[in-house]
Coordinates of C-alpha atoms in Angstrom, one line a residue:
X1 CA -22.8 -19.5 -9.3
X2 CA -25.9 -18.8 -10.6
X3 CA -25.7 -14.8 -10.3
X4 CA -22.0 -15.2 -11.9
X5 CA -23.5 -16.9 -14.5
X6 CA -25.9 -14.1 -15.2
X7 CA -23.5 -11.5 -15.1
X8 CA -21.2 -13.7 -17.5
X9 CA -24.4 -13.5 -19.8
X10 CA -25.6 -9.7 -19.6
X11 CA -21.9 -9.2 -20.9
X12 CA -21.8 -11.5 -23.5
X13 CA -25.7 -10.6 -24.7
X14 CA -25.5 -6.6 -24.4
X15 CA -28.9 -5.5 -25.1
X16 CA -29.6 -2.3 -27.2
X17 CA -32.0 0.1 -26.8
X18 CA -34.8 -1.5 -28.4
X19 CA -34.1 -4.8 -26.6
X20 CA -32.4 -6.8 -29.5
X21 CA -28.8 -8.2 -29.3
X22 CA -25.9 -6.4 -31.2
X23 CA -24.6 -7.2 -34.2
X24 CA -20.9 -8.7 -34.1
X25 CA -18.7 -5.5 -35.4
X26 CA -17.4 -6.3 -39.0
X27 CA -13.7 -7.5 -39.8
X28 CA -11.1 -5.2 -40.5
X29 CA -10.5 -6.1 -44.6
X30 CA -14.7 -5.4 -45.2
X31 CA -14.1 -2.1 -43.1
X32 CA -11.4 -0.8 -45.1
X33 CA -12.8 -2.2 -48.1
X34 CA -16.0 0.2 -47.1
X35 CA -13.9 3.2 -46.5
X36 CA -12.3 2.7 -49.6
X37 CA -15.2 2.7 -51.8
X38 CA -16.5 5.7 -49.5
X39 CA -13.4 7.8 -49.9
X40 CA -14.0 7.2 -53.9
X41 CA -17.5 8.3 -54.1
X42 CA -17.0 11.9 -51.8
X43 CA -14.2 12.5 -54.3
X44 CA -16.0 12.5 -57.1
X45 CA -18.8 14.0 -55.8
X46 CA -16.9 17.2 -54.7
X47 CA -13.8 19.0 -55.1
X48 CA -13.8 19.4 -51.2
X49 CA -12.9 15.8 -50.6
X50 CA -9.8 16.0 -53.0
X51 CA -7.6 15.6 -50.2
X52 CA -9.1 11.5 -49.8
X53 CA -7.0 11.3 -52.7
X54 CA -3.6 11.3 -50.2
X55 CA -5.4 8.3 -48.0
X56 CA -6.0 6.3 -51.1
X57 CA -2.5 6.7 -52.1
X58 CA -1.5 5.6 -48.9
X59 CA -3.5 2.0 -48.9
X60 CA -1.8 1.4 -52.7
X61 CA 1.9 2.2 -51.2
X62 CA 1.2 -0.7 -48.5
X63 CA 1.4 -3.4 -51.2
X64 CA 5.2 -2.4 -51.5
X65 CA 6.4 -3.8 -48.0
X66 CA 4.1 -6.8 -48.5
X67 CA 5.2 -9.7 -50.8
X68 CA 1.7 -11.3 -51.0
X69 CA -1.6 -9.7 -52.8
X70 CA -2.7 -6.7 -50.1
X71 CA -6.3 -6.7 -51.3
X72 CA -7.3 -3.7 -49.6
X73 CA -3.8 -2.2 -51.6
X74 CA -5.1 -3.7 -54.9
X75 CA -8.7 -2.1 -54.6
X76 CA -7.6 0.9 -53.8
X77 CA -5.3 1.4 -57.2
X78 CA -8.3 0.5 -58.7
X79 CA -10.4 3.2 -57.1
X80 CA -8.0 6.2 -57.9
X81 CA -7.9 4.1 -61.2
X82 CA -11.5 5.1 -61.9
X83 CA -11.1 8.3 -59.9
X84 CA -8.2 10.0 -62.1
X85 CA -10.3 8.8 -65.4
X86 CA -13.1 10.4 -64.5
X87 CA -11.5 13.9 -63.3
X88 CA -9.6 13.8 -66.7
X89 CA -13.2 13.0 -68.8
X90 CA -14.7 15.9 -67.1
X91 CA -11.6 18.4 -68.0
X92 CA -10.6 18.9 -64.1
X93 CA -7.1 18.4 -65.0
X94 CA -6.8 20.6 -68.0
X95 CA -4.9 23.7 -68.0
X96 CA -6.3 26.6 -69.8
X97 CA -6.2 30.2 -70.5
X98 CA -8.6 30.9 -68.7
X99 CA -7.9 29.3 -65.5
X100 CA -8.1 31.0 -62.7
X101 CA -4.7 31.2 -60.2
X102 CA -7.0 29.2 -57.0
X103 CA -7.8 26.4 -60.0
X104 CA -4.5 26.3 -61.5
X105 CA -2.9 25.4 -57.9
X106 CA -5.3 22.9 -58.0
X107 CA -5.2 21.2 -61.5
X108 CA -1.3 21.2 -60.7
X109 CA -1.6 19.6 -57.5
X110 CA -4.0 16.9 -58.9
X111 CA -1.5 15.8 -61.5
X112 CA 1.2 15.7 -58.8
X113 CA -0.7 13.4 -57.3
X114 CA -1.5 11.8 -60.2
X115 CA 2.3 11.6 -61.0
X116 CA 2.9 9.4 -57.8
X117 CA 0.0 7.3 -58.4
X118 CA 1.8 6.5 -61.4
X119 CA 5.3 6.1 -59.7
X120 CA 3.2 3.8 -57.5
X121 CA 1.9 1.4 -59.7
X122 CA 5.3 1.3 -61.4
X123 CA 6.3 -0.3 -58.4
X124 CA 3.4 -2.5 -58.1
X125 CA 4.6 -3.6 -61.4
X126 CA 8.0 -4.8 -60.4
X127 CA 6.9 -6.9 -57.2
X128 CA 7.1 -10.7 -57.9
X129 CA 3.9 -11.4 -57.7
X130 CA 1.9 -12.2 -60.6
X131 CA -1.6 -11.1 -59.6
X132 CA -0.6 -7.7 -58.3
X133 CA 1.9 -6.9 -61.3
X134 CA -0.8 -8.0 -64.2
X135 CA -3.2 -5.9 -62.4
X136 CA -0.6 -2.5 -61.9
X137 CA 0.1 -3.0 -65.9
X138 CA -3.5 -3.1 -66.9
X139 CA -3.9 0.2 -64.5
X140 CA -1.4 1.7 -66.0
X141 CA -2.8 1.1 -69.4
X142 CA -5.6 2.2 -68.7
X143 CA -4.4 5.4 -67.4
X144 CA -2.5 5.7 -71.0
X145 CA -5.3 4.8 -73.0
X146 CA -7.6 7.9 -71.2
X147 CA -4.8 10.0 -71.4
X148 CA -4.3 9.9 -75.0
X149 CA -8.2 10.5 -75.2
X150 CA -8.2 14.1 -74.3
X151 CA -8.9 16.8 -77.5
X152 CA -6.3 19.0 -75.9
X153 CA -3.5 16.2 -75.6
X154 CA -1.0 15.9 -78.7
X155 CA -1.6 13.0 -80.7
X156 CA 2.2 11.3 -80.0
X157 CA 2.8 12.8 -76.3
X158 CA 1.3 10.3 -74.0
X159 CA 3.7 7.8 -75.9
X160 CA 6.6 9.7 -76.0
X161 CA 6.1 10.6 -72.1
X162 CA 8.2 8.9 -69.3
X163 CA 5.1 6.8 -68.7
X164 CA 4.9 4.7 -71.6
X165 CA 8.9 4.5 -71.5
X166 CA 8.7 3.5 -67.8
X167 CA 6.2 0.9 -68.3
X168 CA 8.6 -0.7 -71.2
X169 CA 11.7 0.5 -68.9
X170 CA 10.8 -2.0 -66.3
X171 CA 9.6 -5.0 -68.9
X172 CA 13.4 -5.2 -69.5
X173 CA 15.2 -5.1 -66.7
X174 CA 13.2 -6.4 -64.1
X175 CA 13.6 -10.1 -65.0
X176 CA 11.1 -11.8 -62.4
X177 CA 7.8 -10.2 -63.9
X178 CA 7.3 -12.8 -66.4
X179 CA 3.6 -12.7 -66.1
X180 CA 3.0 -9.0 -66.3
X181 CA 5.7 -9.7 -69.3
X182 CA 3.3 -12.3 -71.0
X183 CA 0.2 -9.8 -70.3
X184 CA 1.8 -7.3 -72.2
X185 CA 2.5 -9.4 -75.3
X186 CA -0.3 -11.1 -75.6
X187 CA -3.1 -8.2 -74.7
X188 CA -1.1 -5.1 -75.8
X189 CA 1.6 -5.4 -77.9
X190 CA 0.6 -8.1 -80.2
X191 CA -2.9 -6.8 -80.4
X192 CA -2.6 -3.2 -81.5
X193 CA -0.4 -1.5 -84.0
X194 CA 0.3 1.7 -81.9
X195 CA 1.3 0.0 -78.8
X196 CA 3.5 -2.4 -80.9
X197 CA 4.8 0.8 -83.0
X198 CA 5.8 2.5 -80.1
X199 CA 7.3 0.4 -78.4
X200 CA 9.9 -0.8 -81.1
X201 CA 10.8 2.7 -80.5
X202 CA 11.4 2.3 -76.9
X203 CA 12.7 -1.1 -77.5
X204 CA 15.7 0.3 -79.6
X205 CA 16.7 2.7 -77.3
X206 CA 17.0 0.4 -74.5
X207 CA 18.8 -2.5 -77.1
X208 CA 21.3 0.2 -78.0
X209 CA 22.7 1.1 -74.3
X210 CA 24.6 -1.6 -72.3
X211 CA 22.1 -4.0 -71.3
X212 CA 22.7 -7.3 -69.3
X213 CA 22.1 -10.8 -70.7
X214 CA 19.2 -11.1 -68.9
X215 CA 17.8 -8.4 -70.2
X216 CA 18.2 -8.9 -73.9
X217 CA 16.3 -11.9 -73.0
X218 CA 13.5 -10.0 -72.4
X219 CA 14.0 -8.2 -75.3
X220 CA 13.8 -11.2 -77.1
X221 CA 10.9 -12.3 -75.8
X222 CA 8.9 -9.3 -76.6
X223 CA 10.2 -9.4 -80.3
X224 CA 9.6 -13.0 -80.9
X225 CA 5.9 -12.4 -80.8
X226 CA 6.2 -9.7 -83.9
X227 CA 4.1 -12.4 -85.9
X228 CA 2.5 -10.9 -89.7
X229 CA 4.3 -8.1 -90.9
X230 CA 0.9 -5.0 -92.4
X231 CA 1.4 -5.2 -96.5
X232 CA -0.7 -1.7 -96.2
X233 CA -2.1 1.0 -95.1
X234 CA -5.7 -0.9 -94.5
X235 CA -3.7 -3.6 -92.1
X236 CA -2.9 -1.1 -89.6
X237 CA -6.5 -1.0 -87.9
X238 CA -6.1 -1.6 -84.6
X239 CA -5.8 1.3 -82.5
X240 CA -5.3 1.1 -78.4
X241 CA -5.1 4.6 -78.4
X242 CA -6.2 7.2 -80.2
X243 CA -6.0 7.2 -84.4
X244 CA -3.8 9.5 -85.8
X245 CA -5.9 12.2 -87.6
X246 CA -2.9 13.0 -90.1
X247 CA -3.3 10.4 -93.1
X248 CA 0.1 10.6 -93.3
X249 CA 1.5 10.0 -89.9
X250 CA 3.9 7.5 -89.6
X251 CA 1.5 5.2 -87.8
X252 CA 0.0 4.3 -91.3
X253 CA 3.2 3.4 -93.2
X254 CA 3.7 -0.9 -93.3
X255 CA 6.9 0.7 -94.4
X256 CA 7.3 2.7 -90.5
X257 CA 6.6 -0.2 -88.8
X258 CA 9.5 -2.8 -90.5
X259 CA 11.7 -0.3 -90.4
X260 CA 11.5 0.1 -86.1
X261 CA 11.6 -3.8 -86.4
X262 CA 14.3 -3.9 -88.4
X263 CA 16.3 -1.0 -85.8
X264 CA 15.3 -3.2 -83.1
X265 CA 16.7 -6.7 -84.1
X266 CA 20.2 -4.9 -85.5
X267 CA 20.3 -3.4 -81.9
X268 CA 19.6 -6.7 -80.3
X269 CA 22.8 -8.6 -82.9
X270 CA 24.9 -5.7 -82.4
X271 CA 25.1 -8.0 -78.7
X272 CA 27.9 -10.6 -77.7
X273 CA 24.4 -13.0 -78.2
X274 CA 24.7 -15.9 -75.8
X275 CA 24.3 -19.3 -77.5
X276 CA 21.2 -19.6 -76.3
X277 CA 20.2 -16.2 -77.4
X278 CA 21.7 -17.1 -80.8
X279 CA 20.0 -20.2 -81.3
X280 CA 16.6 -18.2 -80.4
X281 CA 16.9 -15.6 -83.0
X282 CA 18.1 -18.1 -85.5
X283 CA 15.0 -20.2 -84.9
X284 CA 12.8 -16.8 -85.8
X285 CA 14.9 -15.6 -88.7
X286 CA 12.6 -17.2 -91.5
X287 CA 9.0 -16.6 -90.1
X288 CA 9.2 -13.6 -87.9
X289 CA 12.6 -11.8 -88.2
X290 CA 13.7 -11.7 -92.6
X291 CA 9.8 -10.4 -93.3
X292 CA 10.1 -7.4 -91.0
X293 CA 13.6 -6.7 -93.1
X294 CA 13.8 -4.2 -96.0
X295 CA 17.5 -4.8 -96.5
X296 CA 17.7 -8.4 -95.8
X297 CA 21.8 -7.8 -96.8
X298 CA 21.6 -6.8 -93.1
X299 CA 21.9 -9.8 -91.8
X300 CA 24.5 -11.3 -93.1
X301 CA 27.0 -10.5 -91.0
X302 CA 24.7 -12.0 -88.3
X303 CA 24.4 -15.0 -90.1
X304 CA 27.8 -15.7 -91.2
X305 CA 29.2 -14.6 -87.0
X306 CA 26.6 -17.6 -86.3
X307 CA 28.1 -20.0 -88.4
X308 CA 31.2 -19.4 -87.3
X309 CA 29.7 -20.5 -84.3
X310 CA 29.8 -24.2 -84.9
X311 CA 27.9 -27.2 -84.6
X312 CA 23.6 -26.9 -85.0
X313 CA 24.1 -23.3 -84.6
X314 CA 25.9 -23.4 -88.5
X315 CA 23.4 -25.4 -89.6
X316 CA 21.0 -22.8 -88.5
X317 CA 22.8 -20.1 -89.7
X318 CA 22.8 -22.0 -92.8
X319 CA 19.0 -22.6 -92.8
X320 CA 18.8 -18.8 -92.6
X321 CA 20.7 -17.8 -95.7
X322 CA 19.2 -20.4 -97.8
X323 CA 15.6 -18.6 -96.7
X324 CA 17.3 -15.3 -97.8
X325 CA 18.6 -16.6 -101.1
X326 CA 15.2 -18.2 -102.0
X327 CA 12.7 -15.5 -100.9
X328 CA 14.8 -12.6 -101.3
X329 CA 17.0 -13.7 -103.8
X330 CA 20.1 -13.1 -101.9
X331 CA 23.6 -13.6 -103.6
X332 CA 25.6 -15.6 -101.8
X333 CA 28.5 -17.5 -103.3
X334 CA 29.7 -19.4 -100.5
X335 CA 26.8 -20.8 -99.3
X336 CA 27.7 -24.2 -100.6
X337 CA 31.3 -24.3 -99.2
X338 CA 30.4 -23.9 -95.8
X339 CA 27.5 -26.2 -96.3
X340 CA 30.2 -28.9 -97.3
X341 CA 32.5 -28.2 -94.3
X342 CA 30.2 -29.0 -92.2
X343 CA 30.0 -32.8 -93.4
X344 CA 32.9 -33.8 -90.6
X345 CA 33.5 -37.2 -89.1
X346 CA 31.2 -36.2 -86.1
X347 CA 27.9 -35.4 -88.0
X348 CA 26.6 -38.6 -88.1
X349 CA 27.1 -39.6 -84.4
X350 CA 25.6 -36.3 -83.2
X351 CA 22.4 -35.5 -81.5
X352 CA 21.3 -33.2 -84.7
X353 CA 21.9 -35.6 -87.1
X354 CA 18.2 -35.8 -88.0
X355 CA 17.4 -32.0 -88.9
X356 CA 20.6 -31.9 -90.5
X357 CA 19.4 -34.3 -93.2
X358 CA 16.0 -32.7 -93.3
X359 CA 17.9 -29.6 -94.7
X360 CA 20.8 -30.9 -96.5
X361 CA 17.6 -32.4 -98.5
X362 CA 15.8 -28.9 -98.8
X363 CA 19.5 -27.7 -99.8
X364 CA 20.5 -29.8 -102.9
X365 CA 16.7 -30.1 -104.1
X366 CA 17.1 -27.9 -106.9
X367 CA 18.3 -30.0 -110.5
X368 CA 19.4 -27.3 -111.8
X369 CA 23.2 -27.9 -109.0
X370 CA 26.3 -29.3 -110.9
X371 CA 26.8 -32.6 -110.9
X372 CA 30.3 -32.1 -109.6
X373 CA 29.0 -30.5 -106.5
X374 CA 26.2 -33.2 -106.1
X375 CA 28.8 -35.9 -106.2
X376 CA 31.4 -34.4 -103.8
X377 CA 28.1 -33.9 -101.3
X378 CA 27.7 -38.1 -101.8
X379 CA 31.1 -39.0 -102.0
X380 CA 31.6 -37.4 -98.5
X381 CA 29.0 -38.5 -96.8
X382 CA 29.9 -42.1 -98.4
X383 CA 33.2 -42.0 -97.0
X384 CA 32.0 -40.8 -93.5
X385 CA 29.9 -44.5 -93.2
X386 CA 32.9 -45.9 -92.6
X387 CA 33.2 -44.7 -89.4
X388 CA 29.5 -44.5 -88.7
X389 CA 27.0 -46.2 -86.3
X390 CA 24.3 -48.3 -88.1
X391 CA 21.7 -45.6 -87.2
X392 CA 23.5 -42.8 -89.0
X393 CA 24.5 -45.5 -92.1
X394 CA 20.5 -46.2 -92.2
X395 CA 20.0 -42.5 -93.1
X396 CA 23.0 -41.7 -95.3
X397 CA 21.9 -44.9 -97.9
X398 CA 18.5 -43.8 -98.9
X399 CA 19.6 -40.0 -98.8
X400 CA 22.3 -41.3 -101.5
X401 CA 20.0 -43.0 -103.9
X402 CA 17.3 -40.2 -103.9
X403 CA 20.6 -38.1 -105.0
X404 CA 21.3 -40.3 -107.8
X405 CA 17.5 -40.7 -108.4
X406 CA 17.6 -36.6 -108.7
X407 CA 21.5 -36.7 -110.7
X408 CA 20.6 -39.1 -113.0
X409 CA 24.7 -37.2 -114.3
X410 CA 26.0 -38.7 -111.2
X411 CA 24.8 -42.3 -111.5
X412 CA 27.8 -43.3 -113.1
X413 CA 29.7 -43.5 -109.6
X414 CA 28.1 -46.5 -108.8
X415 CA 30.1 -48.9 -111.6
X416 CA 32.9 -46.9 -112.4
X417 CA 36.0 -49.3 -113.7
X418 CA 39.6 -48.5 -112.1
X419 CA 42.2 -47.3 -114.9
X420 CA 44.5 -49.8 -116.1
X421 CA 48.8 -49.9 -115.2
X422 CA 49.2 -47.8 -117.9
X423 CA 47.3 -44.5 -116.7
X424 CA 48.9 -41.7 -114.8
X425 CA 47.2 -42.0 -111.4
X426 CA 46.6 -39.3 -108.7
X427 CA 48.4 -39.3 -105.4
X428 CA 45.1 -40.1 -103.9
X429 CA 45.0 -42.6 -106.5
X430 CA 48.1 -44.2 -105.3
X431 CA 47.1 -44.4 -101.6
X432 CA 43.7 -45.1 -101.8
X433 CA 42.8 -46.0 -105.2
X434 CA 40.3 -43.4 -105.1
X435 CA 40.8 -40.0 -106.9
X436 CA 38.6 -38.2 -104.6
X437 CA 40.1 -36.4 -102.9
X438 CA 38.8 -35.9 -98.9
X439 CA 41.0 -33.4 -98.0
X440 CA 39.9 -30.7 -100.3
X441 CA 37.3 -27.9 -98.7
X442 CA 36.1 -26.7 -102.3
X443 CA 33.2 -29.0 -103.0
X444 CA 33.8 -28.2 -107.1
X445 CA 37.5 -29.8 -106.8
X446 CA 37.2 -33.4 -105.1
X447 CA 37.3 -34.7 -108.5
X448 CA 34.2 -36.8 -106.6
X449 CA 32.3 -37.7 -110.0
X450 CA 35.4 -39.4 -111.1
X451 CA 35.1 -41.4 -108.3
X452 CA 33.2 -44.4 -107.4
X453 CA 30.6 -45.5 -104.3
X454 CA 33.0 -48.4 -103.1
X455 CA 32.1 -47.4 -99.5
X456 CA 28.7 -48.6 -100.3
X457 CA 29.1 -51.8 -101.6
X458 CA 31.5 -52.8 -98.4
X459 CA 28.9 -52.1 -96.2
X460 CA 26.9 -54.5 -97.8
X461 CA 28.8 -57.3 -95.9
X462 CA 28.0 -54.9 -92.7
X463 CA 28.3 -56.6 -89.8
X464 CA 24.6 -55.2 -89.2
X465 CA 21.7 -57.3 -90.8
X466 CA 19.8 -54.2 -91.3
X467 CA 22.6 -51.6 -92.8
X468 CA 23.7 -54.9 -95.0
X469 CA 20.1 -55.2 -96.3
X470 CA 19.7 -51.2 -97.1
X471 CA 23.5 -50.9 -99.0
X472 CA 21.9 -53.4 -101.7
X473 CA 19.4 -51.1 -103.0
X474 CA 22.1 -49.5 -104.3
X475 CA 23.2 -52.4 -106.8
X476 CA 20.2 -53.0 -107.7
X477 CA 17.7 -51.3 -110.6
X478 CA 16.4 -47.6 -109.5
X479 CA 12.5 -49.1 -109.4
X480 CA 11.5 -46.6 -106.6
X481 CA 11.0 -42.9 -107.1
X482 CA 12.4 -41.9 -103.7
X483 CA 12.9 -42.9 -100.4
X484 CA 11.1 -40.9 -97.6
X485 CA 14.0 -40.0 -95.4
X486 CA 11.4 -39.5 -92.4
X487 CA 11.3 -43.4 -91.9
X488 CA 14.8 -43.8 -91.5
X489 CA 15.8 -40.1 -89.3
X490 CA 14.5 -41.7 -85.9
X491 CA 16.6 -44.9 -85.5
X492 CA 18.8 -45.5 -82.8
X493 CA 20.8 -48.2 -81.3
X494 CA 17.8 -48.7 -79.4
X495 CA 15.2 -48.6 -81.7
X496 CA 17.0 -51.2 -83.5
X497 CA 17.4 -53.7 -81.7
X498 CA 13.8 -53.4 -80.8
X499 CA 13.1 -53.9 -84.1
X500 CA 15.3 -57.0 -84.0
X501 CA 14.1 -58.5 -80.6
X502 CA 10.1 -57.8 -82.4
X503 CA 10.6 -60.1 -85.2
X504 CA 9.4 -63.3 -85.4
X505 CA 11.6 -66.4 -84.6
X506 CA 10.9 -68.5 -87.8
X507 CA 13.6 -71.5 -86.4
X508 CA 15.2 -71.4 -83.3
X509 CA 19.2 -70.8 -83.7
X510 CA 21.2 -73.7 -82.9
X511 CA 23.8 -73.4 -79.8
X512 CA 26.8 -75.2 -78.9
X513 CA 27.7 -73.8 -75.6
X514 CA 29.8 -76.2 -73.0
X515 CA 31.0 -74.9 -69.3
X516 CA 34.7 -75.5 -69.1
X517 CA 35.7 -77.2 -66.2
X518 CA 38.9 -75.4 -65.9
X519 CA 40.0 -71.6 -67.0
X520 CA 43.4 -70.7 -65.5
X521 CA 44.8 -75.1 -65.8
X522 CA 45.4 -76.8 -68.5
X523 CA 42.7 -79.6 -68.8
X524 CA 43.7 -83.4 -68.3
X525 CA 44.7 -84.9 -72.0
X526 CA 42.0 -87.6 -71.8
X527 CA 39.0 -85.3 -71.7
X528 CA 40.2 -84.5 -75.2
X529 CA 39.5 -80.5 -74.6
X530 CA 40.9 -77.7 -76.1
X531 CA 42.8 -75.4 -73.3
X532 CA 41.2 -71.9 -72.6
X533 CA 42.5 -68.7 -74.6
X534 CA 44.2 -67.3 -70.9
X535 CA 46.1 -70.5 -70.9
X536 CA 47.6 -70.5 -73.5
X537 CA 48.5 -66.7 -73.2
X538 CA 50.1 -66.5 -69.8
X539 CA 51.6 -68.6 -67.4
X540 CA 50.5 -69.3 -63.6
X541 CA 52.4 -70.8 -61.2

């Protein structure tokens, strides 16, 4: 045992020459790692290592039949990263006159590799993973950015060639990138004016063609972030690439730029928009899609499709004309009539009830409305509290008085005095003793201001403490400027009886309850008690 145990040892503890014990041999990542960063250094150093290039390429085309981050794959791309900006710097892959046949081979094979390395990182950039596809896109950049560097490159050609387009190509319609998506947005496109120029360009072509739905989502999302539109020339500073040396290239003009916006958002509403889609651009209309417009008449037909729409989406739609015909002085006749077809007997028991009122408000803020229109605006929404929870009826009181507040012309609706026998009445008249008339879709003919607010003084015997307490501010004098509609937007059935079940009990309420004894029998005559309700409606045997 002991001499096996020796030998065991001499194995385990070879001894080297000079008596020491070996050093474990390194793991397989850190030797490859090593190579890698050798195979970079001998190619820079000399022409007669060019051919490491093809090995490098080789560890960068392993990350495609991996799923997870292939460091060694990763490292390499950066190497040949470094390697192809350097041999570009130093003129190696320049074409000239006097080029020699033995160089020319080589320049021509170097950008063939170079062209692969490319079509490599393009597929880096479509893999799933976050890490490895934010990494191939700032690669690729970078190969962009000292590409467009070079005195003998044309100012517009490393934009206009397929790898710029290929980058953007794969942006689009590769829909589980979202992180390489965001990295673009947020470190390219938003920051520089060429990179966002240019790729409007792109972005029109590829809106244009048949695109999926998915897609034109990421279309969207890379045209939502177009945030402040340049107002001039000294706005469009920020260059990824090379400046333009003409003063007048295109690159400069504020007026360039919102027109390839403007080409790129008709592209995307020229689209079957889902309602989702809809509802995004709708959102953006005001801040971030109307600026970049230099004919705003444009969008029109975009808006008017979306309030055909229905529901929040018209009001949106609506929202976005009323931008256009404030800021941009927009003529638009029938903004008002649609406005007033949307006040339907659903509005105040849906989920949008709140922003609706927040704009209705912007809406008929001006003085300068007629008071015909004003009244058919509170005559309808008057009639619709008949039908209305308490937490829409809250809202629709104090909306009313800062109308009449505003209208002082209208105020007479609140005591107007029937006509006598003698009068000719209206039909509506007749039936309702009301001569507005409900069914009328022009707001200017309800003959609303010869109307009264009857609706609101029955609800102040509402069977709610709370909607019977707000109807009376109605009757009484118009002390208060306005009402601030943001304290009333945010009730609920909930929220009010919360309110309700918080108050303090000043007296206890009296209750008079007794258990009946008997609820399908009539009770014995000498308790002297009243038979129960199913008693006295059906019979049992």
């Amino acid at each position: 045992m002991p001499g096996l145990l020796d030998r065991t040892s001499k194995k385990r503890k070879r001894k080297t020459s000079q008596g020491h014990a070996a050093v474990p041999a390194s793991s397989p990542v850190s030797n490859k790692c090593d190579e890698i960063l050798r195979l970079e250094t001998q190619i820079l150093e000399s022409r007669r290592h060019y051919n490491s290039i093809v090995k490098l390429l080789d560890y960068v085309k392993e990350q495609e039949k991996k799923t997870a981050i292939d460091e060694n794959s990763v490292m390499a791309a950066a190497a040949l990263c470094r390697v192809f900006c350097r041999l570009s710097a130093s003129g190696n892959m320049s074409l000239i006159r006097e080029t020699s046949k033995s160089e020319t081979v080589i320049v021509q094979w170097l950008i063939e590799r170079l062209q692969e390395y490319q079509r490599a990182l393009l597929s880096m950039l479509a893999l799933q993973s976050p890490g490895v596809s934010a990494t191939a896109l700032m690669l690729l950049m970078q190969l962009i950015k000292e590409g467009d560097g070079q005195p003998n490159v044309n100012e517009d050609a490393i934009w206009c060639s397929g790898v710029f387009s290929n980058i953007l190509q794969t942006l689009v319609y590769e829909p589980t990138i979202v992180g390489a998506r965001a990295s673009f947005i947020d470190d390219y496109f938003v920051k520089y004016d060429d990179v966002r120029y240019h790729s409007l360009v792109r972005l029109v072509e590829f809106a244009s063609s048949d695109v999926s739905s998915a897609s034109l989502d990421n279309i969207l999302s890379i045209l939502s972030a177009l945030e402040t539109v340049p107002a001039s020339r000294d706005d469009i500073k920020d260059f990824f690439g090379r400046p333009p040396t003409k003063t007048k290239h295109s690159l400069y003009s504020p007026a360039a730029h919102k027109r390839r916006a403007q080409e790129a958002w008709m592209a995307v509403f020229r689209h079957d928009l889902t309602r989702s889609q809809r509802r995004t651009a709708l959102e953006l209309m005001s801040q971030r899609i109307a600026p970049w417009f230099s004919n705003v008449e444009l969008l029109m037909d975009f808006l008017t499709d979306s309030f055909n729409v229905g529901g929040s989406t018209s009001l949106m739609a609506l929202s976005g004309l009323f931008y256009l015909i404030q800021e941009n002085n927009l003529d638009y006749p029938q903004f008002y009539l649609k406005l007033y077809s949307l006040l339907d007997p659903h509005l105040l028991h849906s989920k949008n009830r709140s922003r609706f009122f927040c704009l209705l408000d912007t809406f008929l803020a001006s003085t300068h409305l007629p008071a015909a229109l004003v009244a058919s605006f509170i005559k309808r929404l008057s009639r619709l509290t008949i039908h209305a929870p308490p937490s829409g009826i809250v809202v629709v009181v104090p909306w009313i008085y800062n109308l009449l507040k505003r209208h002082p012309a209208c105020s007479f609706m609140i005591h107007r005095k029937l006509k006598s026998g003698t009068e000719a009445l209206s039909p509506e008249e007749e039936r309702w003793g009301d001569p507005f008339c409900l069914a009328e879709p022009r707001p200017m003919e309800t003959r609303a201001l010869e109307s009264s607010l009857w609706e609101i003084q029955m609800l102040q015997s509402h069977y709610h403490p709370n909607v019977a307490a707000i109807a009376k501010i109605i009757s009484e004098q118009f002390t208060k400027q306005a009402y601030s509609l943001e304290d009333f937007l945010d009730h609920s059935y909930g929220t009010m009886l919360d309110a309700e079940l918080s108050k303090d009990m000043k007296k206890s309420p009296e209750v008079d309850y007794e258990i009946p004894k008997k609820i399908f029998s009539k009770h014995d005559t000498e308790l002297g008690r009243n038979d129960s309700l199913v008693v006295a409606l059906w019979q049992f045997d």
